[in-house]
Each structure stands twice: as C-alpha cells, then as structure tokens.
Amino acid sequence: MDRIDVMLPSHIHHICQIVTGFLILKEQGMPVVIRDCSRDRNQPLHNLPVVTAQYGGKRIVYDLWDGYQNPEGMQLALENCDVYFKRSFSTEKNRELFPAFEEKLFPLGFNYHVTHPKNPANEPWWKHLGKLAQGRTPDRYFWPEVFEGQAGPNQGPVKILFLTRLWEEDPALSSEDNAERRAINESRIHIIRTLRQRYGDCFFGGLNDLPIARSLAPELIVPKQYTERRHYLDLLHSCHICIGTMGLYESIGWKTGEYVAAAKAIVNETFRYQVPGDFAPGKNYLPFDTAQQCLDAVQTLVESAQLRLEMQQANESYYRDYLKPEVLVGNTLELASRL
C-alpha cells in the first residue's frame, strides 16, 4: 500500500476527528506519516481548519470549516489539490462559488470533538495539567469509545436531552443577522420551557451559563454538573431522545455527531448541508424548522417505542459504516483512489 503523508497546518480543534482517524489507521497497520506543520507560517494553508494528505499520487484536502465563511481560503486549497472533502458541503454553494472545481468536491460528514492520545492537535501537557488542577475535562473524555453507544429497547421512562446556548447580538453584524439571532434565542427558550412543563423530570436540558442567558432566561441555565464533560457523557448515554440545533454558518452542530455515535433517536434542525451515505430525515432523525415542529417531533418519538428503536439502530449502523473516525477517513481514501 502507498504511504499516506498527512500534514497539519494548524492545531485548531476542528481537525482532531480527522487526525484521530489517521492515527487509528496507522495503529491498524496502514503506512501513515503525520507531519505537524502548525508552526510553519510559510505554509499556504497555515492556521486554517484543514488537514492535507498525499496518497496514491493524489493531493487530498479535508476542510473542517463551519460553512463557506472563507471562500478565499477554500479557493487556495482547491487550486492545490486533486480531491477536496468538505465538512459543510452544499452542492448549490459549490456550484455558485466554485464552478470550476465542482468535480473535486465531496461531502466529508459529521464533525465532533473526538481525539487520540497521540494527536499533535491535543492541548500541550501544561494546559492539560492546568485543567486537571481546575477540575476541568482532560482529553481522555474525548476518546472515540466514550461516545459510542448501542441501540436497544428503552428501560424505564423515556428521557429527553436538550442542552444549548443563546447568541448575543453583535453590532458588527447586519440587522438581518441580529434578527436571526433573536429568533433563534426565542425559539430555544420556548422549546426548553415547554419541554420542562410537558415532561418534567424526564427532560434534562437548558441553557449554557452566558450573560445573554442570565439576561433573557436565568431560570433555564443548567447546573455545571450537566455541562462538565464526564457528567455530560453519562447524561447523554442515559437519555433516549436527543435534540440538536445548527451551529455557526448553518453548520450541522457537533452534538449531532455525538448523538449519532451514541446511537440515539434524534430530533434536529433541518440540515442545510449534506453528509455522505444514506443518512435521511425520517430514518435517522426527525427534522424541524420551528419550535412547534420540534415539540411535535419529540412527542412522536416519545409515543413510538418502535420508531425510537429503528432510529437508534439506523444511527448505530451509520456510525459503524460512515462516522467512526478511522472509517470516515478510510472511506475518503478509498474514494480518492477510485477517482
């Protein structure tokens, strides 16, 4: 097998999933060589959320941007590669922004913060020790296996999880963008309040402790025991229905990737971007665009144990075939070798 030369032009934590995939493939016997070039300011992609690889005579780029917020950086990467895998992938935006490079572009898939003990993008040891001293989460709570779950019949009452945040208005943004932030905040507050009233102790959720949350809905701020990583993972695995929202630039939120890895039934804002494989609304998740649609979707899953089980099974299969870090990376290498 041809050697796989991987280059890291940054330590931005968005890239951890891809580097983890390569490191696991190396442990499985593939000839992977990883070069940390994050300090080389002469690299054309320096400090960008990308990983590059050379394999089988092909130059491959893995783009972990939230959306299309840096078309100049994308253009530069597209000009210097043969195959381009994009996390937030839109056929329409590719056609609009990069018509000359459409045939190079492929969807990469879900992203979430998963890492490996030997990942160069991990925090340095002194930051790691500092976190431990502060009682914060060390990297071992981001290894792949801590997220993984199995589908199975529910035991006990159906539990629902929705942890999210509110967005501050920004004077640097347009009035339309700030109006969108206000609408997002109002929707999330309404969903959480209604779920608390409707499901009581079977609902675990609320808002991150930020100034905007203290201003608009202080009673919905969740205790730190929910958001600290080790406790959050226990909570995630104890729940059956998980609610996901969009990230920045309409990206698919990182929590959604975690839900898929944990084999959960998912209610999620309608995807604006595409992922590889057969991940589909109605099968892997119930989509929503309004607060009422979200509440209706949750109720549908609460009432149907069969639908919950089928969705959990579909997500467990998708994780195994497309999302496990080494599988996600391996699928890209296989596709690149066929082109």
PDB file of C-alpha atoms in Angstrom, residues 107-225:
ATOM      1  CA  PRO A 107     -19.074  15.679   1.429  1.00  0.00           C
ATOM      2  CA  LEU A 108     -16.918  14.742   4.412  1.00  0.00           C
ATOM      3  CA  GLY A 109     -19.624  14.152   7.017  1.00  0.00           C
ATOM      4  CA  PHE A 110     -20.376  14.964  10.651  1.00  0.00           C
ATOM      5  CA  ASN A 111     -17.723  16.570  12.813  1.00  0.00           C
ATOM      6  CA  TYR A 112     -17.419  16.390  16.587  1.00  0.00           C
ATOM      7  CA  HIS A 113     -14.571  16.762  19.065  1.00  0.00           C
ATOM      8  CA  VAL A 114     -13.060  13.281  19.229  1.00  0.00           C
ATOM      9  CA  THR A 115      -9.332  12.765  19.630  1.00  0.00           C
ATOM     10  CA  HIS A 116      -6.488  10.300  20.237  1.00  0.00           C
ATOM     11  CA  PRO A 117      -3.691  10.233  22.864  1.00  0.00           C
ATOM     12  CA  LYS A 118      -1.042  10.831  20.166  1.00  0.00           C
ATOM     13  CA  ASN A 119      -2.861  13.618  18.343  1.00  0.00           C
ATOM     14  CA  PRO A 120      -0.474  16.593  17.846  1.00  0.00           C
ATOM     15  CA  ALA A 121      -3.505  18.905  17.953  1.00  0.00           C
ATOM     16  CA  ASN A 122      -4.237  17.979  21.571  1.00  0.00           C
ATOM     17  CA  GLU A 123      -3.575  20.638  24.175  1.00  0.00           C
ATOM     18  CA  PRO A 124       0.034  20.759  25.476  1.00  0.00           C
ATOM     19  CA  TRP A 125       0.779  18.917  28.711  1.00  0.00           C
ATOM     20  CA  TRP A 126       0.897  22.078  30.790  1.00  0.00           C
ATOM     21  CA  LYS A 127      -2.616  23.072  29.723  1.00  0.00           C
ATOM     22  CA  HIS A 128      -3.748  19.516  30.395  1.00  0.00           C
ATOM     23  CA  LEU A 129      -2.346  19.656  33.935  1.00  0.00           C
ATOM     24  CA  GLY A 130      -3.919  23.054  34.445  1.00  0.00           C
ATOM     25  CA  LYS A 131      -7.321  21.683  33.502  1.00  0.00           C
ATOM     26  CA  LEU A 132      -6.919  18.778  35.908  1.00  0.00           C
ATOM     27  CA  ALA A 133      -5.984  21.189  38.696  1.00  0.00           C
ATOM     28  CA  GLN A 134      -9.138  23.212  37.965  1.00  0.00           C
ATOM     29  CA  GLY A 135     -11.321  20.096  37.911  1.00  0.00           C
ATOM     30  CA  ARG A 136     -11.955  20.519  34.185  1.00  0.00           C
ATOM     31  CA  THR A 137     -12.175  17.897  31.467  1.00  0.00           C
ATOM     32  CA  PRO A 138      -8.927  16.257  30.270  1.00  0.00           C
ATOM     33  CA  ASP A 139      -8.549  14.818  26.768  1.00  0.00           C
ATOM     34  CA  ARG A 140      -9.340  11.255  27.826  1.00  0.00           C
ATOM     35  CA  TYR A 141     -13.028  12.228  27.863  1.00  0.00           C
ATOM     36  CA  PHE A 142     -12.848  12.748  24.103  1.00  0.00           C
ATOM     37  CA  TRP A 143     -11.524   9.318  23.009  1.00  0.00           C
ATOM     38  CA  PRO A 144     -13.833   7.659  20.418  1.00  0.00           C
ATOM     39  CA  GLU A 145     -15.105   4.914  22.720  1.00  0.00           C
ATOM     40  CA  VAL A 146     -16.534   7.319  25.309  1.00  0.00           C
ATOM     41  CA  PHE A 147     -19.151   8.485  22.780  1.00  0.00           C
ATOM     42  CA  GLU A 148     -20.128   5.096  21.382  1.00  0.00           C
ATOM     43  CA  GLY A 149     -23.468   3.533  22.299  1.00  0.00           C
ATOM     44  CA  GLN A 150     -25.659   0.644  21.234  1.00  0.00           C
ATOM     45  CA  ALA A 151     -29.281   0.601  20.147  1.00  0.00           C
ATOM     46  CA  GLY A 152     -31.660  -1.306  22.356  1.00  0.00           C
ATOM     47  CA  PRO A 153     -35.156  -1.257  23.883  1.00  0.00           C
ATOM     48  CA  ASN A 154     -35.642   1.551  26.416  1.00  0.00           C
ATOM     49  CA  GLN A 155     -35.515   0.705  30.072  1.00  0.00           C
ATOM     50  CA  GLY A 156     -37.799   2.825  32.239  1.00  0.00           C
ATOM     51  CA  PRO A 157     -39.351   6.165  31.257  1.00  0.00           C
ATOM     52  CA  VAL A 158     -38.291   7.901  28.048  1.00  0.00           C
ATOM     53  CA  LYS A 159     -35.685  10.591  28.758  1.00  0.00           C
ATOM     54  CA  ILE A 160     -35.062  13.650  26.584  1.00  0.00           C
ATOM     55  CA  LEU A 161     -31.876  15.729  26.315  1.00  0.00           C
ATOM     56  CA  PHE A 162     -31.504  19.284  25.011  1.00  0.00           C
ATOM     57  CA  LEU A 163     -28.559  21.429  26.085  1.00  0.00           C
ATOM     58  CA  THR A 164     -27.975  24.543  24.017  1.00  0.00           C
ATOM     59  CA  ARG A 165     -26.848  28.170  24.110  1.00  0.00           C
ATOM     60  CA  LEU A 166     -28.165  31.625  23.240  1.00  0.00           C
ATOM     61  CA  TRP A 167     -26.456  34.100  20.909  1.00  0.00           C
ATOM     62  CA  GLU A 168     -25.529  37.686  21.758  1.00  0.00           C
ATOM     63  CA  GLU A 169     -26.404  40.359  19.227  1.00  0.00           C
ATOM     64  CA  ASP A 170     -23.320  41.822  17.572  1.00  0.00           C
ATOM     65  CA  PRO A 171     -23.115  45.428  16.323  1.00  0.00           C
ATOM     66  CA  ALA A 172     -20.697  44.248  13.632  1.00  0.00           C
ATOM     67  CA  LEU A 173     -23.436  42.081  12.112  1.00  0.00           C
ATOM     68  CA  SER A 174     -26.259  43.186   9.828  1.00  0.00           C
ATOM     69  CA  SER A 175     -29.730  43.874  11.187  1.00  0.00           C
ATOM     70  CA  GLU A 176     -30.909  40.694   9.445  1.00  0.00           C
ATOM     71  CA  ASP A 177     -28.239  38.589  11.167  1.00  0.00           C
ATOM     72  CA  ASN A 178     -29.106  40.034  14.564  1.00  0.00           C
ATOM     73  CA  ALA A 179     -32.804  39.491  13.918  1.00  0.00           C
ATOM     74  CA  GLU A 180     -31.974  35.864  13.149  1.00  0.00           C
ATOM     75  CA  ARG A 181     -30.118  35.572  16.473  1.00  0.00           C
ATOM     76  CA  ARG A 182     -33.115  36.981  18.348  1.00  0.00           C
ATOM     77  CA  ALA A 183     -35.419  34.495  16.616  1.00  0.00           C
ATOM     78  CA  ILE A 184     -33.078  31.592  17.446  1.00  0.00           C
ATOM     79  CA  ASN A 185     -32.959  32.645  21.102  1.00  0.00           C
ATOM     80  CA  GLU A 186     -36.736  32.969  21.342  1.00  0.00           C
ATOM     81  CA  SER A 187     -37.249  29.563  19.726  1.00  0.00           C
ATOM     82  CA  ARG A 188     -34.773  27.768  22.004  1.00  0.00           C
ATOM     83  CA  ILE A 189     -36.204  29.357  25.150  1.00  0.00           C
ATOM     84  CA  HIS A 190     -39.737  28.369  24.113  1.00  0.00           C
ATOM     85  CA  ILE A 191     -38.698  24.775  23.361  1.00  0.00           C
ATOM     86  CA  ILE A 192     -36.914  24.325  26.691  1.00  0.00           C
ATOM     87  CA  ARG A 193     -39.727  25.867  28.746  1.00  0.00           C
ATOM     88  CA  THR A 194     -42.330  23.715  27.022  1.00  0.00           C
ATOM     89  CA  LEU A 195     -40.323  20.504  27.358  1.00  0.00           C
ATOM     90  CA  ARG A 196     -39.781  21.162  31.072  1.00  0.00           C
ATOM     91  CA  GLN A 197     -43.501  21.712  31.583  1.00  0.00           C
ATOM     92  CA  ARG A 198     -44.553  18.744  29.462  1.00  0.00           C
ATOM     93  CA  TYR A 199     -42.082  16.065  30.562  1.00  0.00           C
ATOM     94  CA  GLY A 200     -40.926  17.172  33.997  1.00  0.00           C
ATOM     95  CA  ASP A 201     -38.093  15.082  35.414  1.00  0.00           C
ATOM     96  CA  CYS A 202     -37.838  13.084  32.163  1.00  0.00           C
ATOM     97  CA  PHE A 203     -36.417  16.159  30.426  1.00  0.00           C
ATOM     98  CA  PHE A 204     -32.766  17.080  31.007  1.00  0.00           C
ATOM     99  CA  GLY A 205     -31.783  20.355  29.449  1.00  0.00           C
ATOM    100  CA  GLY A 206     -31.419  24.083  29.474  1.00  0.00           C
ATOM    101  CA  LEU A 207     -29.024  26.871  28.565  1.00  0.00           C
ATOM    102  CA  ASN A 208     -25.287  27.344  28.959  1.00  0.00           C
ATOM    103  CA  ASP A 209     -24.385  29.930  31.582  1.00  0.00           C
ATOM    104  CA  LEU A 210     -23.679  33.018  29.449  1.00  0.00           C
ATOM    105  CA  PRO A 211     -24.547  36.706  30.007  1.00  0.00           C
ATOM    106  CA  ILE A 212     -27.303  36.572  27.374  1.00  0.00           C
ATOM    107  CA  ALA A 213     -28.909  33.588  29.137  1.00  0.00           C
ATOM    108  CA  ARG A 214     -28.717  35.374  32.506  1.00  0.00           C
ATOM    109  CA  SER A 215     -30.468  38.324  30.901  1.00  0.00           C
ATOM    110  CA  LEU A 216     -33.235  36.501  28.996  1.00  0.00           C
ATOM    111  CA  ALA A 217     -33.904  33.258  30.860  1.00  0.00           C
ATOM    112  CA  PRO A 218     -31.813  32.807  34.011  1.00  0.00           C
ATOM    113  CA  GLU A 219     -34.148  30.109  35.308  1.00  0.00           C
ATOM    114  CA  LEU A 220     -33.211  27.895  32.342  1.00  0.00           C
ATOM    115  CA  ILE A 221     -29.439  27.932  32.974  1.00  0.00           C
ATOM    116  CA  VAL A 222     -28.283  24.385  33.691  1.00  0.00           C
ATOM    117  CA  PRO A 223     -26.030  23.446  36.619  1.00  0.00           C
ATOM    118  CA  LYS A 224     -22.394  22.812  35.728  1.00  0.00           C
ATOM    119  CA  GLN A 225     -22.886  19.122  36.534  1.00  0.00           C
TER     120      GLN A 225
END
